Amino acid sequence: MQKGLFITFEGADGSGKTTQLNLMKSFLEEKGYEVVVTREPGALELGRKIREILLHYEGKVADKCEMFLFLADRAQHVETFIKPAINEGKIVLCDRHTDSTVAYQGYGRGQDVNLLKELNKIAVNGLEPDLTLLYDVSTETAQNRVGSEKDRMESAGIEFHKKVRNGYLEVQKENPERIKLINANNSIEKVFDDSKNIIIKLIQEKLGE
Ligand code: TMP
């Protein structure tokens, strides 16, 4: 049996994935698991500096600069935080990971999707999520949930966000075993029930409990 678990939470800005991640943390801790919550970009000190540029830099950020910054944050995060936590037997819940780069920089910004998949592999150095929950919601609903105070990525416009959503759905179709699609238009309670059922099954399969 493997030691810990690595579960990623993906979806549009405003999909509700962070709320679900926090509910899941409490649920798993009540069951006695050691859980760590983390996120990309910007979980660690170095990453927080990268996040500040990515979300709040006011000048022009070239698409390739943006791409490498997300990847740089990931490489640091995986090496210094995620892998050690999994090796210690923890359940790592990560708010965004490799699929975000394919959806946002690939489908959204138009960078080469196959190239991004290769660059992601270099950044994670052999790590793959045991499970990814993809929270899918209509772009209009997601944008309304985000509200009017938007960061640099959230301000990219509705057409961009529609492409991102479509990108996520493509990636899910290519990886149906790893990525489970959840209808995030439903109520928080229903979405949490759906998420819980998938995670309980994974824990039984991978940790034998
Ligand atoms: P967050 O607000 O969910 O923490 O995510 C930060 C923003 O960065 C969000 O708009 C999605 C975007 N993003 C990318 O464009 N590419 C990536 O690889 C990651 C991890 C996030």
PDB file of C-alpha atoms and ligand atoms in Angstrom:
ATOM      1  CA  MET A   1       0.000   0.000   0.000  1.00  0.00           C
ATOM      2  CA  GLN A   2       1.224   3.497  -0.793  1.00  0.00           C
ATOM      3  CA  LYS A   3       1.889   5.974   1.983  1.00  0.00           C
ATOM      4  CA  GLY A   4      -0.146   9.119   1.448  1.00  0.00           C
ATOM      5  CA  LEU A   5      -2.471  10.433  -1.229  1.00  0.00           C
ATOM      6  CA  PHE A   6      -2.296  13.333  -3.621  1.00  0.00           C
ATOM      7  CA  ILE A   7      -5.654  14.821  -4.632  1.00  0.00           C
ATOM      8  CA  THR A   8      -5.992  17.926  -6.790  1.00  0.00           C
ATOM      9  CA  PHE A   9      -8.978  20.262  -7.071  1.00  0.00           C
ATOM     10  CA  GLU A  10      -9.483  21.927 -10.438  1.00  0.00           C
ATOM     11  CA  GLY A  11     -11.985  24.205 -12.103  1.00  0.00           C
ATOM     12  CA  ALA A  12     -12.708  27.751 -13.161  1.00  0.00           C
ATOM     13  CA  ASP A  13     -12.372  30.769 -10.914  1.00  0.00           C
ATOM     14  CA  GLY A  14     -15.756  30.801  -9.169  1.00  0.00           C
ATOM     15  CA  SER A  15     -16.356  27.054  -9.526  1.00  0.00           C
ATOM     16  CA  GLY A  16     -16.466  26.595  -5.743  1.00  0.00           C
ATOM     17  CA  LYS A  17     -13.498  24.201  -5.630  1.00  0.00           C
ATOM     18  CA  THR A  18     -11.794  25.963  -2.709  1.00  0.00           C
ATOM     19  CA  THR A  19     -14.959  25.743  -0.574  1.00  0.00           C
ATOM     20  CA  GLN A  20     -15.164  22.036  -1.387  1.00  0.00           C
ATOM     21  CA  LEU A  21     -11.498  21.512  -0.576  1.00  0.00           C
ATOM     22  CA  ASN A  22     -11.937  23.055   2.868  1.00  0.00           C
ATOM     23  CA  LEU A  23     -15.059  20.974   3.573  1.00  0.00           C
ATOM     24  CA  MET A  24     -13.122  17.874   2.546  1.00  0.00           C
ATOM     25  CA  LYS A  25     -10.252  18.743   4.864  1.00  0.00           C
ATOM     26  CA  SER A  26     -12.603  18.878   7.871  1.00  0.00           C
ATOM     27  CA  PHE A  27     -14.391  15.684   6.833  1.00  0.00           C
ATOM     28  CA  LEU A  28     -11.149  13.701   6.438  1.00  0.00           C
ATOM     29  CA  GLU A  29      -9.658  15.056   9.660  1.00  0.00           C
ATOM     30  CA  GLU A  30     -12.791  14.015  11.559  1.00  0.00           C
ATOM     31  CA  LYS A  31     -12.192  10.529  10.192  1.00  0.00           C
ATOM     32  CA  GLY A  32      -8.694  10.627  11.681  1.00  0.00           C
ATOM     33  CA  TYR A  33      -6.574  11.246   8.580  1.00  0.00           C
ATOM     34  CA  GLU A  34      -3.629  13.613   8.553  1.00  0.00           C
ATOM     35  CA  VAL A  35      -4.479  16.164   5.898  1.00  0.00           C
ATOM     36  CA  VAL A  36      -2.509  19.038   4.429  1.00  0.00           C
ATOM     37  CA  VAL A  37      -4.069  21.725   2.312  1.00  0.00           C
ATOM     38  CA  THR A  38      -2.004  23.561  -0.235  1.00  0.00           C
ATOM     39  CA  ARG A  39      -2.376  25.487  -3.467  1.00  0.00           C
ATOM     40  CA  GLU A  40      -0.780  26.648  -6.703  1.00  0.00           C
ATOM     41  CA  PRO A  41       0.461  29.189  -7.307  1.00  0.00           C
ATOM     42  CA  GLY A  42       1.903  30.481  -4.096  1.00  0.00           C
ATOM     43  CA  ALA A  43       1.788  27.954  -1.269  1.00  0.00           C
ATOM     44  CA  LEU A  44       5.293  28.628   0.011  1.00  0.00           C
ATOM     45  CA  GLU A  45       7.348  31.740   0.581  1.00  0.00           C
ATOM     46  CA  LEU A  46       9.085  31.695  -2.788  1.00  0.00           C
ATOM     47  CA  GLY A  47       5.795  30.804  -4.476  1.00  0.00           C
ATOM     48  CA  ARG A  48       4.020  33.707  -2.806  1.00  0.00           C
ATOM     49  CA  LYS A  49       6.405  36.068  -4.585  1.00  0.00           C
ATOM     50  CA  ILE A  50       5.626  34.369  -7.900  1.00  0.00           C
ATOM     51  CA  ARG A  51       1.878  34.514  -7.134  1.00  0.00           C
ATOM     52  CA  GLU A  52       2.107  38.236  -6.473  1.00  0.00           C
ATOM     53  CA  ILE A  53       3.552  38.793  -9.956  1.00  0.00           C
ATOM     54  CA  LEU A  54       1.121  36.412 -11.648  1.00  0.00           C
ATOM     55  CA  LEU A  55      -2.019  37.854 -10.119  1.00  0.00           C
ATOM     56  CA  HIS A  56      -1.153  41.468  -9.421  1.00  0.00           C
ATOM     57  CA  TYR A  57       1.641  42.690 -11.713  1.00  0.00           C
ATOM     58  CA  GLU A  58       0.207  45.741 -13.456  1.00  0.00           C
ATOM     59  CA  GLY A  59       2.371  45.849 -16.575  1.00  0.00           C
ATOM     60  CA  LYS A  60       2.268  43.525 -19.544  1.00  0.00           C
ATOM     61  CA  VAL A  61       3.173  39.896 -18.765  1.00  0.00           C
ATOM     62  CA  ALA A  62       4.198  37.953 -21.879  1.00  0.00           C
ATOM     63  CA  ASP A  63       2.305  34.657 -22.281  1.00  0.00           C
ATOM     64  CA  LYS A  64       5.516  32.617 -22.128  1.00  0.00           C
ATOM     65  CA  CYS A  65       6.658  34.460 -19.009  1.00  0.00           C
ATOM     66  CA  GLU A  66       3.310  33.647 -17.372  1.00  0.00           C
ATOM     67  CA  MET A  67       3.648  29.999 -18.399  1.00  0.00           C
ATOM     68  CA  PHE A  68       7.146  29.621 -16.962  1.00  0.00           C
ATOM     69  CA  LEU A  69       6.201  31.364 -13.721  1.00  0.00           C
ATOM     70  CA  PHE A  70       3.353  28.908 -13.077  1.00  0.00           C
ATOM     71  CA  LEU A  71       5.711  26.038 -13.893  1.00  0.00           C
ATOM     72  CA  ALA A  72       8.489  27.446 -11.714  1.00  0.00           C
ATOM     73  CA  ASP A  73       6.124  27.724  -8.765  1.00  0.00           C
ATOM     74  CA  ARG A  74       5.038  24.102  -9.338  1.00  0.00           C
ATOM     75  CA  ALA A  75       8.579  22.726  -9.508  1.00  0.00           C
ATOM     76  CA  GLN A  76       9.453  24.334  -6.179  1.00  0.00           C
ATOM     77  CA  HIS A  77       6.166  23.287  -4.567  1.00  0.00           C
ATOM     78  CA  VAL A  78       6.378  19.618  -5.634  1.00  0.00           C
ATOM     79  CA  GLU A  79      10.008  19.193  -4.625  1.00  0.00           C
ATOM     80  CA  THR A  80       9.995  20.972  -1.293  1.00  0.00           C
ATOM     81  CA  PHE A  81       6.457  20.387  -0.033  1.00  0.00           C
ATOM     82  CA  ILE A  82       4.134  17.965  -1.833  1.00  0.00           C
ATOM     83  CA  LYS A  83       6.456  14.970  -2.235  1.00  0.00           C
ATOM     84  CA  PRO A  84       7.739  15.075   1.363  1.00  0.00           C
ATOM     85  CA  ALA A  85       4.159  15.317   2.693  1.00  0.00           C
ATOM     86  CA  ILE A  86       3.009  12.288   0.657  1.00  0.00           C
ATOM     87  CA  ASN A  87       6.061  10.337   1.809  1.00  0.00           C
ATOM     88  CA  GLU A  88       5.115  11.110   5.414  1.00  0.00           C
ATOM     89  CA  GLY A  89       1.758   9.424   4.772  1.00  0.00           C
ATOM     90  CA  LYS A  90      -0.352  12.560   4.599  1.00  0.00           C
ATOM     91  CA  ILE A  91      -3.349  13.199   2.379  1.00  0.00           C
ATOM     92  CA  VAL A  92      -2.415  16.249   0.332  1.00  0.00           C
ATOM     93  CA  LEU A  93      -5.328  18.324  -0.993  1.00  0.00           C
ATOM     94  CA  CYS A  94      -4.011  20.756  -3.581  1.00  0.00           C
ATOM     95  CA  ASP A  95      -6.011  23.688  -4.945  1.00  0.00           C
ATOM     96  CA  ARG A  96      -4.968  23.659  -8.643  1.00  0.00           C
ATOM     97  CA  HIS A  97      -2.052  21.839 -10.246  1.00  0.00           C
ATOM     98  CA  THR A  98      -0.913  20.695 -13.717  1.00  0.00           C
ATOM     99  CA  ASP A  99      -4.377  20.685 -15.353  1.00  0.00           C
ATOM    100  CA  SER A 100      -4.718  24.413 -14.608  1.00  0.00           C
ATOM    101  CA  THR A 101      -1.702  25.131 -16.790  1.00  0.00           C
ATOM    102  CA  VAL A 102      -3.063  23.066 -19.672  1.00  0.00           C
ATOM    103  CA  ALA A 103      -6.502  24.695 -19.366  1.00  0.00           C
ATOM    104  CA  TYR A 104      -5.421  28.326 -18.762  1.00  0.00           C
ATOM    105  CA  GLN A 105      -2.096  28.711 -20.580  1.00  0.00           C
ATOM    106  CA  GLY A 106      -2.857  26.057 -23.212  1.00  0.00           C
ATOM    107  CA  TYR A 107      -6.521  26.343 -24.143  1.00  0.00           C
ATOM    108  CA  GLY A 108      -6.985  29.844 -22.709  1.00  0.00           C
ATOM    109  CA  ARG A 109      -3.860  31.669 -23.846  1.00  0.00           C
ATOM    110  CA  GLY A 110      -3.208  29.459 -26.866  1.00  0.00           C
ATOM    111  CA  GLN A 111       0.166  28.025 -25.887  1.00  0.00           C
ATOM    112  CA  ASP A 112       1.008  24.616 -27.390  1.00  0.00           C
ATOM    113  CA  VAL A 113      -0.930  22.072 -25.292  1.00  0.00           C
ATOM    114  CA  ASN A 114       1.431  19.163 -25.996  1.00  0.00           C
ATOM    115  CA  LEU A 115       4.428  21.279 -25.098  1.00  0.00           C
ATOM    116  CA  LEU A 116       2.756  22.262 -21.825  1.00  0.00           C
ATOM    117  CA  LYS A 117       2.122  18.625 -20.979  1.00  0.00           C
ATOM    118  CA  GLU A 118       5.862  17.954 -21.451  1.00  0.00           C
ATOM    119  CA  LEU A 119       6.865  20.995 -19.401  1.00  0.00           C
ATOM    120  CA  ASN A 120       4.472  19.913 -16.650  1.00  0.00           C
ATOM    121  CA  LYS A 121       6.217  16.517 -16.577  1.00  0.00           C
ATOM    122  CA  ILE A 122       9.560  18.232 -16.088  1.00  0.00           C
ATOM    123  CA  ALA A 123       8.152  20.435 -13.319  1.00  0.00           C
ATOM    124  CA  VAL A 124       6.613  17.565 -11.328  1.00  0.00           C
ATOM    125  CA  ASN A 125       9.433  15.073 -11.862  1.00  0.00           C
ATOM    126  CA  GLY A 126       7.314  11.900 -11.910  1.00  0.00           C
ATOM    127  CA  LEU A 127       4.533  12.934  -9.531  1.00  0.00           C
ATOM    128  CA  GLU A 128       0.921  12.340 -10.637  1.00  0.00           C
ATOM    129  CA  PRO A 129      -2.240  13.004  -8.670  1.00  0.00           C
ATOM    130  CA  ASP A 130      -4.039   9.893  -7.413  1.00  0.00           C
ATOM    131  CA  LEU A 131      -7.235  11.747  -8.166  1.00  0.00           C
ATOM    132  CA  THR A 132      -8.367  15.059  -9.607  1.00  0.00           C
ATOM    133  CA  LEU A 133     -11.808  16.515  -8.942  1.00  0.00           C
ATOM    134  CA  LEU A 134     -12.884  18.841 -11.725  1.00  0.00           C
ATOM    135  CA  TYR A 135     -15.638  21.267 -10.704  1.00  0.00           C
ATOM    136  CA  ASP A 136     -17.462  22.227 -13.864  1.00  0.00           C
ATOM    137  CA  VAL A 137     -19.788  25.206 -13.882  1.00  0.00           C
ATOM    138  CA  SER A 138     -21.189  27.434 -16.618  1.00  0.00           C
ATOM    139  CA  THR A 139     -18.842  30.339 -17.336  1.00  0.00           C
ATOM    140  CA  GLU A 140     -21.595  32.874 -16.656  1.00  0.00           C
ATOM    141  CA  THR A 141     -22.313  31.427 -13.181  1.00  0.00           C
ATOM    142  CA  ALA A 142     -18.609  31.263 -12.395  1.00  0.00           C
ATOM    143  CA  GLN A 143     -18.034  34.878 -13.429  1.00  0.00           C
ATOM    144  CA  ASN A 144     -20.992  36.046 -11.307  1.00  0.00           C
ATOM    145  CA  ARG A 145     -19.597  34.213  -8.302  1.00  0.00           C
ATOM    146  CA  VAL A 146     -16.205  35.898  -8.733  1.00  0.00           C
ATOM    147  CA  GLY A 147     -17.848  39.326  -8.462  1.00  0.00           C
ATOM    148  CA  SER A 148     -16.408  42.658  -9.534  1.00  0.00           C
ATOM    149  CA  GLU A 149     -13.035  42.621  -7.723  1.00  0.00           C
ATOM    150  CA  LYS A 150     -10.922  40.631 -10.127  1.00  0.00           C
ATOM    151  CA  ASP A 151      -7.210  39.766 -10.183  1.00  0.00           C
ATOM    152  CA  ARG A 152      -5.098  39.717 -13.377  1.00  0.00           C
ATOM    153  CA  MET A 153      -6.196  36.211 -14.421  1.00  0.00           C
ATOM    154  CA  GLU A 154      -9.842  36.688 -13.467  1.00  0.00           C
ATOM    155  CA  SER A 155      -9.943  39.873 -15.567  1.00  0.00           C
ATOM    156  CA  ALA A 156      -8.999  38.042 -18.759  1.00  0.00           C
ATOM    157  CA  GLY A 157     -12.551  38.209 -20.161  1.00  0.00           C
ATOM    158  CA  ILE A 158     -15.453  35.849 -20.731  1.00  0.00           C
ATOM    159  CA  GLU A 159     -14.160  34.423 -24.033  1.00  0.00           C
ATOM    160  CA  PHE A 160     -10.891  33.452 -22.347  1.00  0.00           C
ATOM    161  CA  HIS A 161     -12.777  31.761 -19.507  1.00  0.00           C
ATOM    162  CA  LYS A 162     -15.001  29.863 -21.942  1.00  0.00           C
ATOM    163  CA  LYS A 163     -11.880  28.484 -23.620  1.00  0.00           C
ATOM    164  CA  VAL A 164     -10.496  27.499 -20.208  1.00  0.00           C
ATOM    165  CA  ARG A 165     -13.686  25.612 -19.371  1.00  0.00           C
ATOM    166  CA  ASN A 166     -13.612  23.816 -22.704  1.00  0.00           C
ATOM    167  CA  GLY A 167      -9.925  22.987 -22.110  1.00  0.00           C
ATOM    168  CA  TYR A 168     -10.680  21.407 -18.768  1.00  0.00           C
ATOM    169  CA  LEU A 169     -13.423  19.288 -20.328  1.00  0.00           C
ATOM    170  CA  GLU A 170     -11.009  18.108 -23.056  1.00  0.00           C
ATOM    171  CA  VAL A 171      -8.372  17.160 -20.489  1.00  0.00           C
ATOM    172  CA  GLN A 172     -11.003  15.268 -18.486  1.00  0.00           C
ATOM    173  CA  LYS A 173     -12.035  13.274 -21.567  1.00  0.00           C
ATOM    174  CA  GLU A 174      -8.395  12.317 -22.123  1.00  0.00           C
ATOM    175  CA  ASN A 175      -7.931  11.197 -18.487  1.00  0.00           C
ATOM    176  CA  PRO A 176     -11.276   9.771 -17.335  1.00  0.00           C
ATOM    177  CA  GLU A 177      -9.654   7.458 -14.777  1.00  0.00           C
ATOM    178  CA  ARG A 178      -7.782  10.178 -12.922  1.00  0.00           C
ATOM    179  CA  ILE A 179     -10.089  13.158 -13.431  1.00  0.00           C
ATOM    180  CA  LYS A 180     -13.647  12.935 -12.130  1.00  0.00           C
ATOM    181  CA  LEU A 181     -16.108  15.502 -13.398  1.00  0.00           C
ATOM    182  CA  ILE A 182     -18.426  17.098 -10.840  1.00  0.00           C
ATOM    183  CA  ASN A 183     -21.402  19.291 -11.720  1.00  0.00           C
ATOM    184  CA  ALA A 184     -20.661  22.418  -9.695  1.00  0.00           C
ATOM    185  CA  ASN A 185     -23.884  24.176 -10.744  1.00  0.00           C
ATOM    186  CA  ASN A 186     -25.557  22.158  -7.939  1.00  0.00           C
ATOM    187  CA  SER A 187     -25.858  23.225  -4.277  1.00  0.00           C
ATOM    188  CA  ILE A 188     -22.767  23.168  -2.045  1.00  0.00           C
ATOM    189  CA  GLU A 189     -24.237  20.189  -0.150  1.00  0.00           C
ATOM    190  CA  LYS A 190     -24.891  18.136  -3.282  1.00  0.00           C
ATOM    191  CA  VAL A 191     -21.469  18.961  -4.721  1.00  0.00           C
ATOM    192  CA  PHE A 192     -19.859  17.947  -1.423  1.00  0.00           C
ATOM    193  CA  ASP A 193     -21.762  14.631  -1.355  1.00  0.00           C
ATOM    194  CA  ASP A 194     -20.563  13.872  -4.884  1.00  0.00           C
ATOM    195  CA  SER A 195     -16.972  14.758  -3.951  1.00  0.00           C
ATOM    196  CA  LYS A 196     -17.070  12.704  -0.753  1.00  0.00           C
ATOM    197  CA  ASN A 197     -18.302   9.571  -2.522  1.00  0.00           C
ATOM    198  CA  ILE A 198     -15.427   9.725  -4.990  1.00  0.00           C
ATOM    199  CA  ILE A 199     -12.790  10.327  -2.312  1.00  0.00           C
ATOM    200  CA  ILE A 200     -14.067   7.572   0.001  1.00  0.00           C
ATOM    201  CA  LYS A 201     -13.814   5.105  -2.897  1.00  0.00           C
ATOM    202  CA  LEU A 202     -10.264   6.244  -3.642  1.00  0.00           C
ATOM    203  CA  ILE A 203      -9.185   5.839  -0.006  1.00  0.00           C
ATOM    204  CA  GLN A 204     -10.597   2.308   0.037  1.00  0.00           C
ATOM    205  CA  GLU A 205      -8.781   1.398  -3.172  1.00  0.00           C
ATOM    206  CA  LYS A 206      -5.419   3.033  -2.479  1.00  0.00           C
ATOM    207  CA  LEU A 207      -5.054   2.899   1.295  1.00  0.00           C
ATOM    208  CA  GLY A 208      -7.113  -0.283   1.795  1.00  0.00           C
ATOM    209  CA  GLU A 209      -9.341   1.268   4.479  1.00  0.00           C
TER     210      GLU A 209
HETATM  211  P1  TMP B   1      -6.585  30.749  -7.482  1.00  0.00           P
HETATM  212  O1  TMP B   1      -7.182  32.096  -7.391  1.00  0.00           O
HETATM  213  O2  TMP B   1      -7.564  29.638  -7.668  1.00  0.00           O
HETATM  214  O3  TMP B   1      -5.576  30.480  -6.420  1.00  0.00           O
HETATM  215  O4  TMP B   1      -5.748  30.674  -8.859  1.00  0.00           O
HETATM  216  C1  TMP B   1      -4.965  31.673  -9.310  1.00  0.00           C
HETATM  217  C2  TMP B   1      -5.217  31.970 -10.759  1.00  0.00           C
HETATM  218  O5  TMP B   1      -4.137  31.453 -11.538  1.00  0.00           O
HETATM  219  C3  TMP B   1      -6.489  31.418 -11.362  1.00  0.00           C
HETATM  220  O6  TMP B   1      -7.071  32.442 -12.155  1.00  0.00           O
HETATM  221  C4  TMP B   1      -6.007  30.316 -12.273  1.00  0.00           C
HETATM  222  C5  TMP B   1      -4.622  30.726 -12.638  1.00  0.00           C
HETATM  223  N1  TMP B   1      -3.687  29.626 -12.936  1.00  0.00           N
HETATM  224  C6  TMP B   1      -3.182  29.500 -14.233  1.00  0.00           C
HETATM  225  O7  TMP B   1      -3.530  30.273 -15.115  1.00  0.00           O
HETATM  226  N2  TMP B   1      -2.301  28.490 -14.477  1.00  0.00           N
HETATM  227  C7  TMP B   1      -1.858  27.626 -13.514  1.00  0.00           C
HETATM  228  O8  TMP B   1      -1.047  26.741 -13.787  1.00  0.00           O
HETATM  229  C8  TMP B   1      -2.389  27.782 -12.164  1.00  0.00           C
HETATM  230  C9  TMP B   1      -1.926  26.864 -11.089  1.00  0.00           C
HETATM  231  C10 TMP B   1      -3.293  28.789 -11.933  1.00  0.00           C
END
